[in-house]
Amino acid sequence: MKNPPIIKQISESFIMPNLNELNDVKDPYFLAPGDLAMLSAHYIQKGLLFYKPSTRIEEFSIEIFLEKLRDSLSRTLVLFYPLVGQLTTKINDDEHTCLIYVDCKKGPGVRFVHATVDLAVDDILSPTDVQPITKLFFDHHKAVNHDGHSSPLLSVQVTELEDGVFIGCSMNHAVGDGTSYWNFWNTWSKIHQQHSTTLSLPVLERWFPEGHGPRIILPFTRTDEFITRFEAPQLRERIFHFSSDSISELKKKANREAGEPQKEISSLQALSALVWRAITRSRCLAPDERTVCSLDANLRQRLNPRLPHGYFGTAIWVAKAAATTDQVLGNNLGWTALLLQKAVLELTNQTVRNVFESWMQSPFVYQIEKFFEPNSIVIGSSPRFDMYGNDFGIGKPVAVRSGYANKFPGKVTTYPGREGGRSVDLEICLPPDEISVLESDKEFIAMTVEGLHV
């Protein structure tokens, strides 16, 4: 890669929806328990890399492209109007409490940044590691969600490369989760393409535990009581590719070894078990050390009645499995996958309701350094999210990349593979020495595209 690449900001603007099109705006817009618990986490930062149209790259007008993006974004925000608001806090010193909500009339709108960098698409695609420069393809670098009191809840940065374009979105995680985030992207893409008849409209009505809401009072008056700023240690962020055939074979292997046909192990559970085993080996833990694997779980389909897929908010919890090192490595892949499956199946409607009822009795805000145990693996995002279907008139994305946000040792982010089918890409964050061990792990690498070509 050319050294050193420099991001140059060309322009900045703020995008608002057409106010004449807004109907039934809820203001103030109250946040649910799942939203408020995320106040100390980072913004969601994901982005898509595109080639400029290859047949007419010299004729490509970035100005026209940006203007069309701004226009379609403005129309999209009519449906997602809370994103143009700003977090607001009302403090009750006498009771040592506060109320945090979105003021939809106070916000500056969505920040829209145009930047350039002297790099080619292949400079981003070719290395197996995520390049450090990609962190600068996003606004809100290192921002936590509580910063939404003074910063936009959504920011879009369009970075022009020599032969491509990267569109990076930073969205406040206290306003929406990964499902909400990619629903926003998908809606924006469809509106941009004038496919309004296929829109799946967001559901902005928040879910609260029975007997609670919409005004959720937090037992804090000072920011330092519930907000911390986690700084990640030195990490390598490595991309591993798994083909559809490899994922199918992995699922068959896990189910064969589990030997319980009535409890079919899913593709993601099998892949997660493979990752848990490999990262545990890379950490060289003692046989009796505890290790934990957590899967981010979408709660929409786990509640009864279910929340709609278009529910716009934070509706996630973790399915957590724990075992000692010798249990994870002394048993086979199927055993580990069954342990993960058990954790997922335990997230029933009643369990979820109990979790949030307990939270209401003693509200807390997640702190990364405290919420996840040592030797943890946290598997987030989803290969089911429609990332490569987002088309803004210049063709299909060629890659998904993420920013600095919410990364720590053992964080694994799942993406769909660009070729579709069951293919999956994993972005694994580990200290450099542990990634080096992982790259030579025979069981793990054999299932990747690289391993299949050896």
Coordinates of C-alpha atoms in Angstrom, one line a residue:
M1 CA 0.0 0.0 0.0
K2 CA 1.2 3.5 -0.8
N3 CA 2.6 5.2 2.3
P4 CA 1.3 7.2 3.9
P5 CA -2.2 7.6 2.5
I6 CA -4.0 10.8 3.7
I7 CA -7.7 11.3 3.9
K8 CA -8.7 14.8 2.7
Q9 CA -12.1 16.1 3.6
I10 CA -13.6 18.1 0.7
S11 CA -16.9 19.1 2.1
E12 CA -19.5 18.7 4.9
S13 CA -23.2 19.3 4.9
F14 CA -26.2 18.3 7.0
I15 CA -29.1 16.4 5.5
M16 CA -32.7 16.8 6.8
P17 CA -35.9 15.1 5.7
N18 CA -38.6 17.1 3.8
L19 CA -40.5 18.4 6.8
N20 CA -43.7 18.7 4.8
E21 CA -43.7 14.9 4.3
L22 CA -43.3 14.1 8.0
N23 CA -46.4 12.7 9.7
D24 CA -47.1 11.7 13.3
V25 CA -43.7 12.6 14.6
K26 CA -43.2 11.3 18.2
D27 CA -41.3 14.0 20.1
P28 CA -39.8 13.4 22.5
Y29 CA -38.9 10.0 21.2
F30 CA -38.3 7.8 24.2
L31 CA -35.7 5.0 24.3
A32 CA -36.4 1.4 25.4
P33 CA -34.2 -0.5 27.9
G34 CA -32.2 -2.2 25.1
D35 CA -31.4 1.2 23.7
L36 CA -30.4 2.9 27.0
A37 CA -28.1 0.0 27.9
M38 CA -26.0 0.8 24.9
L39 CA -25.1 4.4 25.8
S40 CA -21.5 3.6 26.6
A41 CA -20.9 1.5 23.5
H42 CA -19.5 2.9 20.2
Y43 CA -21.6 3.9 17.2
I44 CA -22.2 1.1 14.6
Q45 CA -19.6 1.6 11.8
K46 CA -20.0 -0.4 8.7
G47 CA -19.4 0.6 5.1
L48 CA -19.5 -0.7 1.5
L49 CA -16.7 -0.5 -1.1
F50 CA -17.7 0.0 -4.8
Y51 CA -15.8 0.3 -8.0
K52 CA -16.5 3.3 -10.1
P53 CA -18.3 2.2 -13.4
S54 CA -15.5 0.5 -15.3
T55 CA -16.7 1.3 -18.8
R56 CA -16.8 5.1 -18.2
I57 CA -14.5 5.7 -15.2
E58 CA -13.2 9.0 -16.7
E59 CA -16.8 10.2 -17.2
F60 CA -17.9 9.4 -13.6
S61 CA -19.0 12.6 -11.9
I62 CA -18.6 12.4 -8.2
E63 CA -20.5 15.7 -7.8
I64 CA -23.6 14.2 -9.5
F65 CA -23.2 11.0 -7.6
L66 CA -23.1 12.8 -4.3
E67 CA -26.1 15.0 -5.1
K68 CA -28.1 11.9 -5.9
L69 CA -27.0 10.3 -2.6
R70 CA -28.0 13.4 -0.6
D71 CA -31.4 13.5 -2.3
S72 CA -32.2 9.9 -1.7
L73 CA -30.9 10.1 1.9
S74 CA -33.2 13.1 2.6
R75 CA -36.2 11.1 1.3
T76 CA -35.1 8.0 3.4
L77 CA -34.9 10.1 6.5
V78 CA -38.7 10.9 6.2
L79 CA -39.1 7.2 7.3
F80 CA -36.3 7.2 9.8
Y81 CA -36.8 10.6 11.3
P82 CA -35.4 9.9 14.8
L83 CA -31.9 9.7 13.2
V84 CA -32.0 13.5 12.6
G85 CA -32.7 14.2 16.3
Q86 CA -30.3 14.6 19.2
L87 CA -30.0 12.9 22.6
T88 CA -31.3 15.0 25.4
T89 CA -31.0 14.5 29.2
K90 CA -33.2 15.8 32.0
I91 CA -31.7 15.4 35.4
N92 CA -33.5 15.2 38.7
D93 CA -30.9 16.0 41.3
D94 CA -33.2 15.4 44.2
E95 CA -33.9 11.8 43.2
H96 CA -30.4 11.3 41.7
T97 CA -32.0 10.1 38.4
C98 CA -32.1 11.2 34.7
L99 CA -34.3 10.8 31.7
I100 CA -32.5 10.4 28.3
Y101 CA -34.5 10.6 25.1
V102 CA -34.2 11.7 21.5
D103 CA -35.3 15.3 20.8
C104 CA -36.4 15.0 17.1
K105 CA -36.6 18.8 16.7
K106 CA -33.3 19.7 18.2
G107 CA -30.8 17.7 16.1
P108 CA -28.7 19.2 13.3
G109 CA -29.6 16.5 10.8
V110 CA -27.4 13.8 9.3
R111 CA -23.8 14.8 8.7
F112 CA -22.7 14.1 5.2
V113 CA -19.0 14.2 4.5
H114 CA -17.2 14.0 1.1
A115 CA -13.5 12.9 1.4
T116 CA -10.8 11.7 -0.9
V117 CA -7.8 9.4 -0.6
D118 CA -5.0 8.5 -2.9
L119 CA -5.7 4.7 -2.9
A120 CA -7.1 2.1 -5.3
V121 CA -9.8 -0.4 -4.5
D122 CA -7.2 -3.2 -4.6
D123 CA -5.2 -1.5 -1.9
I124 CA -8.2 -2.2 0.4
L125 CA -9.2 -5.6 -1.1
S126 CA -5.8 -7.3 -1.6
P127 CA -4.5 -7.5 2.0
T128 CA -6.1 -10.2 4.2
D129 CA -5.9 -7.8 7.2
V130 CA -8.3 -4.9 7.5
Q131 CA -6.2 -1.9 6.7
P132 CA -5.8 0.8 9.4
I133 CA -6.8 3.5 6.9
T134 CA -10.3 2.1 6.7
K135 CA -11.0 3.5 10.2
L136 CA -10.7 6.9 8.7
F137 CA -13.4 6.1 6.2
F138 CA -15.9 6.8 9.0
D139 CA -17.0 9.8 10.9
H140 CA -17.5 9.6 14.7
H141 CA -14.1 7.9 15.3
K142 CA -14.1 6.5 18.8
A143 CA -17.4 8.2 19.7
V144 CA -19.7 6.5 22.2
N145 CA -23.4 6.6 21.9
H146 CA -23.8 9.1 24.7
D147 CA -22.0 11.6 22.4
G148 CA -25.2 11.8 20.5
H149 CA -26.0 14.7 22.9
S150 CA -23.7 16.9 20.8
S151 CA -23.0 14.9 17.7
P152 CA -25.4 13.7 14.9
L153 CA -27.0 10.3 15.5
L154 CA -26.1 9.3 12.0
S155 CA -23.2 10.3 9.8
V156 CA -22.4 9.3 6.2
Q157 CA -18.9 9.6 4.8
V158 CA -18.3 9.1 1.1
T159 CA -14.6 8.6 0.4
E160 CA -13.6 8.8 -3.2
L161 CA -10.7 6.4 -4.2
E162 CA -8.8 6.5 -7.5
D163 CA -11.1 3.9 -9.0
G164 CA -13.8 3.4 -6.4
V165 CA -16.0 4.8 -3.7
F166 CA -16.5 3.8 -0.1
I167 CA -19.7 4.7 1.7
G168 CA -19.4 4.5 5.4
C169 CA -22.3 5.0 7.9
S170 CA -21.9 5.6 11.6
M171 CA -25.2 5.2 13.4
N172 CA -25.8 5.7 17.1
H173 CA -26.2 2.2 18.6
A174 CA -28.6 3.5 21.3
V175 CA -31.1 4.3 18.5
G176 CA -30.8 1.0 16.6
D177 CA -29.1 -2.4 16.3
G178 CA -27.6 -4.2 13.4
T179 CA -31.0 -5.3 12.0
S180 CA -32.1 -1.6 12.2
Y181 CA -28.9 -0.4 10.7
W182 CA -29.0 -2.7 7.6
N183 CA -32.8 -2.1 7.2
F184 CA -31.9 1.6 6.9
W185 CA -29.2 0.9 4.3
N186 CA -31.6 -1.4 2.3
T187 CA -34.4 1.2 2.4
W188 CA -32.0 4.0 1.3
S189 CA -30.8 1.9 -1.6
K190 CA -34.3 1.1 -2.8
I191 CA -35.3 4.8 -2.6
H192 CA -32.2 5.7 -4.5
Q193 CA -33.2 3.3 -7.2
Q194 CA -36.8 4.5 -7.2
H195 CA -38.0 1.1 -6.0
S196 CA -40.5 2.6 -3.5
T197 CA -43.1 -0.2 -4.1
T198 CA -40.8 -2.8 -2.5
L199 CA -40.0 -0.8 0.7
S200 CA -40.3 -2.5 4.1
L201 CA -41.2 0.4 6.3
P202 CA -39.5 0.8 9.7
V203 CA -41.6 0.3 12.8
L204 CA -40.7 3.2 15.1
E205 CA -42.9 2.2 18.1
R206 CA -40.6 1.1 20.9
W207 CA -41.1 -2.2 22.8
F208 CA -41.1 -2.0 26.6
P209 CA -41.5 -4.7 29.3
E210 CA -45.1 -5.0 30.4
G211 CA -46.1 -2.3 32.9
H212 CA -43.1 -0.1 32.0
G213 CA -42.3 2.8 29.7
P214 CA -42.1 4.9 27.8
R215 CA -40.3 7.1 30.3
I216 CA -37.4 5.0 31.6
I217 CA -35.6 6.7 34.5
L218 CA -31.9 5.9 35.0
P219 CA -30.3 6.1 38.4
F220 CA -27.5 8.5 37.4
T221 CA -26.9 12.3 37.4
R222 CA -23.2 12.4 36.4
T223 CA -21.9 11.1 33.1
D224 CA -18.9 9.4 34.8
E225 CA -21.3 7.2 36.7
F226 CA -22.3 5.2 33.6
I227 CA -20.1 6.2 30.6
T228 CA -16.5 4.9 30.0
R229 CA -14.4 5.1 26.9
F230 CA -12.9 1.7 26.0
E231 CA -9.6 1.9 24.2
A232 CA -8.8 -1.3 22.3
P233 CA -5.3 -2.8 22.7
Q234 CA -3.1 -3.5 19.6
L235 CA -5.1 -5.8 17.4
R236 CA -4.9 -7.4 14.0
E237 CA -8.2 -7.5 12.2
R238 CA -8.1 -10.4 9.8
I239 CA -10.7 -11.4 7.1
F240 CA -11.3 -15.1 6.5
H241 CA -13.5 -16.3 3.7
F242 CA -15.7 -19.4 3.8
S243 CA -17.4 -20.7 0.6
S244 CA -20.9 -22.1 0.4
D245 CA -19.5 -25.6 0.0
S246 CA -17.3 -25.2 3.0
I247 CA -20.1 -24.0 5.2
S248 CA -22.3 -26.9 4.1
E249 CA -19.5 -29.3 4.8
L250 CA -18.9 -27.8 8.2
K251 CA -22.6 -28.0 9.1
K252 CA -22.7 -31.7 8.1
K253 CA -19.6 -32.4 10.1
A254 CA -21.0 -30.7 13.3
N255 CA -24.4 -32.6 13.0
R256 CA -22.7 -35.9 12.3
E257 CA -20.4 -35.5 15.4
A258 CA -23.3 -34.2 17.6
G259 CA -25.3 -37.3 16.8
E260 CA -28.6 -35.8 17.7
P261 CA -30.8 -35.5 14.6
Q262 CA -33.7 -34.0 16.6
K263 CA -31.5 -31.0 17.4
E264 CA -30.2 -29.9 14.0
I265 CA -27.2 -27.6 14.3
S266 CA -27.3 -24.5 12.1
S267 CA -24.6 -23.3 9.8
L268 CA -23.8 -20.3 12.1
Q269 CA -23.6 -22.5 15.2
A270 CA -21.2 -24.9 13.4
L271 CA -19.0 -22.0 12.2
S272 CA -19.1 -20.4 15.7
A273 CA -18.0 -23.7 17.2
L274 CA -15.1 -23.9 14.8
V275 CA -14.1 -20.3 15.7
W276 CA -14.4 -21.0 19.5
R277 CA -12.1 -24.0 19.2
A278 CA -9.5 -22.3 17.1
I279 CA -9.3 -19.0 19.1
T280 CA -9.1 -21.1 22.3
R281 CA -6.1 -22.9 20.8
S282 CA -4.5 -19.7 19.7
R283 CA -4.7 -18.3 23.2
C284 CA -2.7 -21.2 24.7
L285 CA -4.9 -21.3 27.8
A286 CA -4.4 -23.7 30.7
P287 CA -6.7 -26.8 30.6
D288 CA -8.9 -25.7 33.5
E289 CA -9.3 -22.0 32.4
R290 CA -12.8 -20.9 31.7
T291 CA -13.6 -19.7 28.2
V292 CA -16.8 -18.1 27.0
C293 CA -18.4 -17.8 23.5
S294 CA -21.3 -15.3 23.1
L295 CA -23.5 -15.0 20.1
D296 CA -25.4 -11.7 19.5
A297 CA -29.0 -12.8 19.2
N298 CA -31.9 -10.9 17.5
L299 CA -34.8 -10.8 20.0
R300 CA -37.5 -9.9 17.5
Q301 CA -38.5 -13.4 16.8
R302 CA -37.9 -14.6 20.3
L303 CA -40.6 -12.5 22.0
N304 CA -44.2 -13.6 22.0
P305 CA -45.9 -11.8 20.3
R306 CA -43.0 -11.3 18.0
L307 CA -41.6 -7.9 17.1
P308 CA -41.8 -7.1 13.4
H309 CA -38.6 -7.5 11.4
G310 CA -38.7 -3.7 10.7
Y311 CA -38.7 -2.9 14.4
F312 CA -36.3 0.1 14.6
G313 CA -34.5 0.0 17.9
T314 CA -32.0 -2.2 19.8
A315 CA -33.5 -5.6 20.3
I316 CA -30.5 -7.9 21.0
W317 CA -29.1 -10.0 23.8
V318 CA -26.2 -12.5 24.0
A319 CA -26.6 -16.2 24.0
K320 CA -23.6 -17.2 26.2
A321 CA -21.9 -20.6 26.4
A322 CA -19.1 -21.4 28.8
A323 CA -16.7 -24.3 29.3
T324 CA -13.2 -25.0 30.3
T325 CA -10.4 -25.1 27.7
D326 CA -10.0 -28.9 28.0
Q327 CA -13.7 -29.4 27.4
V328 CA -13.8 -27.2 24.3
L329 CA -10.6 -28.8 22.9
G330 CA -11.0 -32.3 24.3
N331 CA -14.4 -32.8 22.7
N332 CA -15.3 -32.6 19.0
L333 CA -16.8 -29.9 16.9
G334 CA -20.3 -31.3 17.3
W335 CA -20.1 -31.2 21.1
T336 CA -19.1 -27.5 21.1
A337 CA -21.8 -26.7 18.6
L338 CA -24.4 -28.4 20.8
L339 CA -23.3 -26.3 23.7
L340 CA -23.8 -23.1 21.6
Q341 CA -27.2 -24.4 20.4
K342 CA -28.3 -24.9 24.0
A343 CA -27.4 -21.3 24.8
V344 CA -29.4 -20.0 21.9
L345 CA -32.4 -22.2 22.6
E346 CA -32.5 -20.9 26.2
L347 CA -33.3 -17.4 24.9
T348 CA -37.0 -18.0 25.1
N349 CA -39.7 -15.4 25.4
Q350 CA -39.8 -15.8 29.1
T351 CA -36.1 -15.6 29.5
V352 CA -35.9 -12.4 27.5
R353 CA -38.8 -10.8 29.5
N354 CA -37.1 -11.8 32.7
V355 CA -33.8 -10.2 31.5
F356 CA -35.5 -6.9 30.8
E357 CA -37.7 -7.0 33.9
S358 CA -34.5 -7.5 36.0
W359 CA -32.9 -4.6 34.1
M360 CA -35.9 -2.4 35.0
Q361 CA -35.4 -3.1 38.7
S362 CA -31.7 -2.3 38.4
P363 CA -30.8 -0.4 35.2
F364 CA -27.3 -0.5 34.0
V365 CA -25.3 0.5 30.9
Y366 CA -23.0 -2.0 29.3
Q367 CA -19.2 -1.4 29.7
I368 CA -17.2 -3.5 27.3
E369 CA -14.3 -4.1 29.7
K370 CA -16.7 -5.4 32.4
F371 CA -19.5 -7.0 30.4
F372 CA -17.4 -9.7 28.7
E373 CA -15.2 -12.0 30.7
P374 CA -11.5 -12.7 30.1
N375 CA -11.0 -15.3 27.4
S376 CA -14.3 -14.3 25.8
I377 CA -15.2 -14.6 22.1
V378 CA -18.1 -12.4 21.0
I379 CA -19.7 -13.2 17.6
G380 CA -21.8 -10.4 16.2
S381 CA -23.5 -9.1 13.1
S382 CA -25.1 -11.7 10.8
P383 CA -24.5 -13.3 7.4
R384 CA -28.2 -12.9 6.9
F385 CA -28.1 -9.1 6.7
D386 CA -28.5 -7.9 3.1
M387 CA -25.3 -6.0 2.6
Y388 CA -24.4 -6.7 -1.0
G389 CA -27.9 -5.9 -2.3
N390 CA -27.4 -2.2 -1.7
D391 CA -27.1 -0.6 -5.1
F392 CA -26.6 3.2 -5.6
G393 CA -26.3 3.2 -9.3
I394 CA -22.7 2.2 -9.7
G395 CA -23.0 -1.6 -9.3
K396 CA -22.8 -4.2 -6.6
P397 CA -20.5 -3.6 -3.6
V398 CA -17.2 -5.5 -3.7
A399 CA -16.5 -5.6 0.0
V400 CA -17.8 -4.7 3.5
R401 CA -15.5 -3.1 6.0
S402 CA -15.9 -1.7 9.5
G403 CA -14.4 1.1 11.5
Y404 CA -12.8 1.3 14.9
A405 CA -16.1 0.8 16.8
N406 CA -16.7 -2.0 19.4
K407 CA -13.6 -4.0 18.7
F408 CA -11.6 -5.9 21.3
P409 CA -9.7 -9.1 21.6
G410 CA -12.0 -12.0 20.6
K411 CA -14.5 -9.9 18.7
V412 CA -15.7 -11.7 15.6
T413 CA -17.9 -10.0 13.0
T414 CA -19.9 -12.1 10.5
Y415 CA -20.7 -10.9 7.0
P416 CA -22.3 -12.6 4.0
G417 CA -19.9 -13.6 1.4
R418 CA -20.0 -11.5 -1.8
E419 CA -20.7 -14.6 -4.0
G420 CA -23.9 -15.2 -2.1
G421 CA -25.4 -18.6 -1.1
R422 CA -24.2 -19.8 2.3
S423 CA -20.8 -18.1 1.9
V424 CA -19.6 -16.2 4.9
D425 CA -16.8 -13.7 5.7
L426 CA -15.4 -13.4 9.2
E427 CA -13.6 -10.4 10.6
I428 CA -11.6 -11.6 13.6
C429 CA -9.9 -9.3 16.0
L430 CA -7.1 -10.7 18.1
P431 CA -3.6 -9.6 19.3
P432 CA -1.0 -10.1 16.6
D433 CA 0.6 -13.1 18.1
E434 CA -2.8 -14.9 18.5
I435 CA -3.8 -14.2 14.9
S436 CA -0.5 -15.7 13.8
V437 CA -1.3 -18.9 15.6
L438 CA -4.8 -18.9 14.2
E439 CA -3.5 -18.6 10.7
S440 CA -1.7 -21.9 11.1
D441 CA -4.5 -23.7 12.9
K442 CA -5.1 -26.8 10.7
E443 CA -8.8 -27.4 11.7
F444 CA -9.7 -23.8 11.1
I445 CA -7.8 -22.9 8.0
A446 CA -8.8 -26.2 6.3
M447 CA -12.4 -24.9 6.1
T448 CA -11.5 -21.4 4.7
V449 CA -11.2 -20.6 1.0
E450 CA -7.4 -20.4 1.5
G451 CA -7.3 -23.8 3.1
L452 CA -9.4 -25.4 0.3
H453 CA -6.8 -24.1 -2.2
V454 CA -3.8 -25.6 -0.4

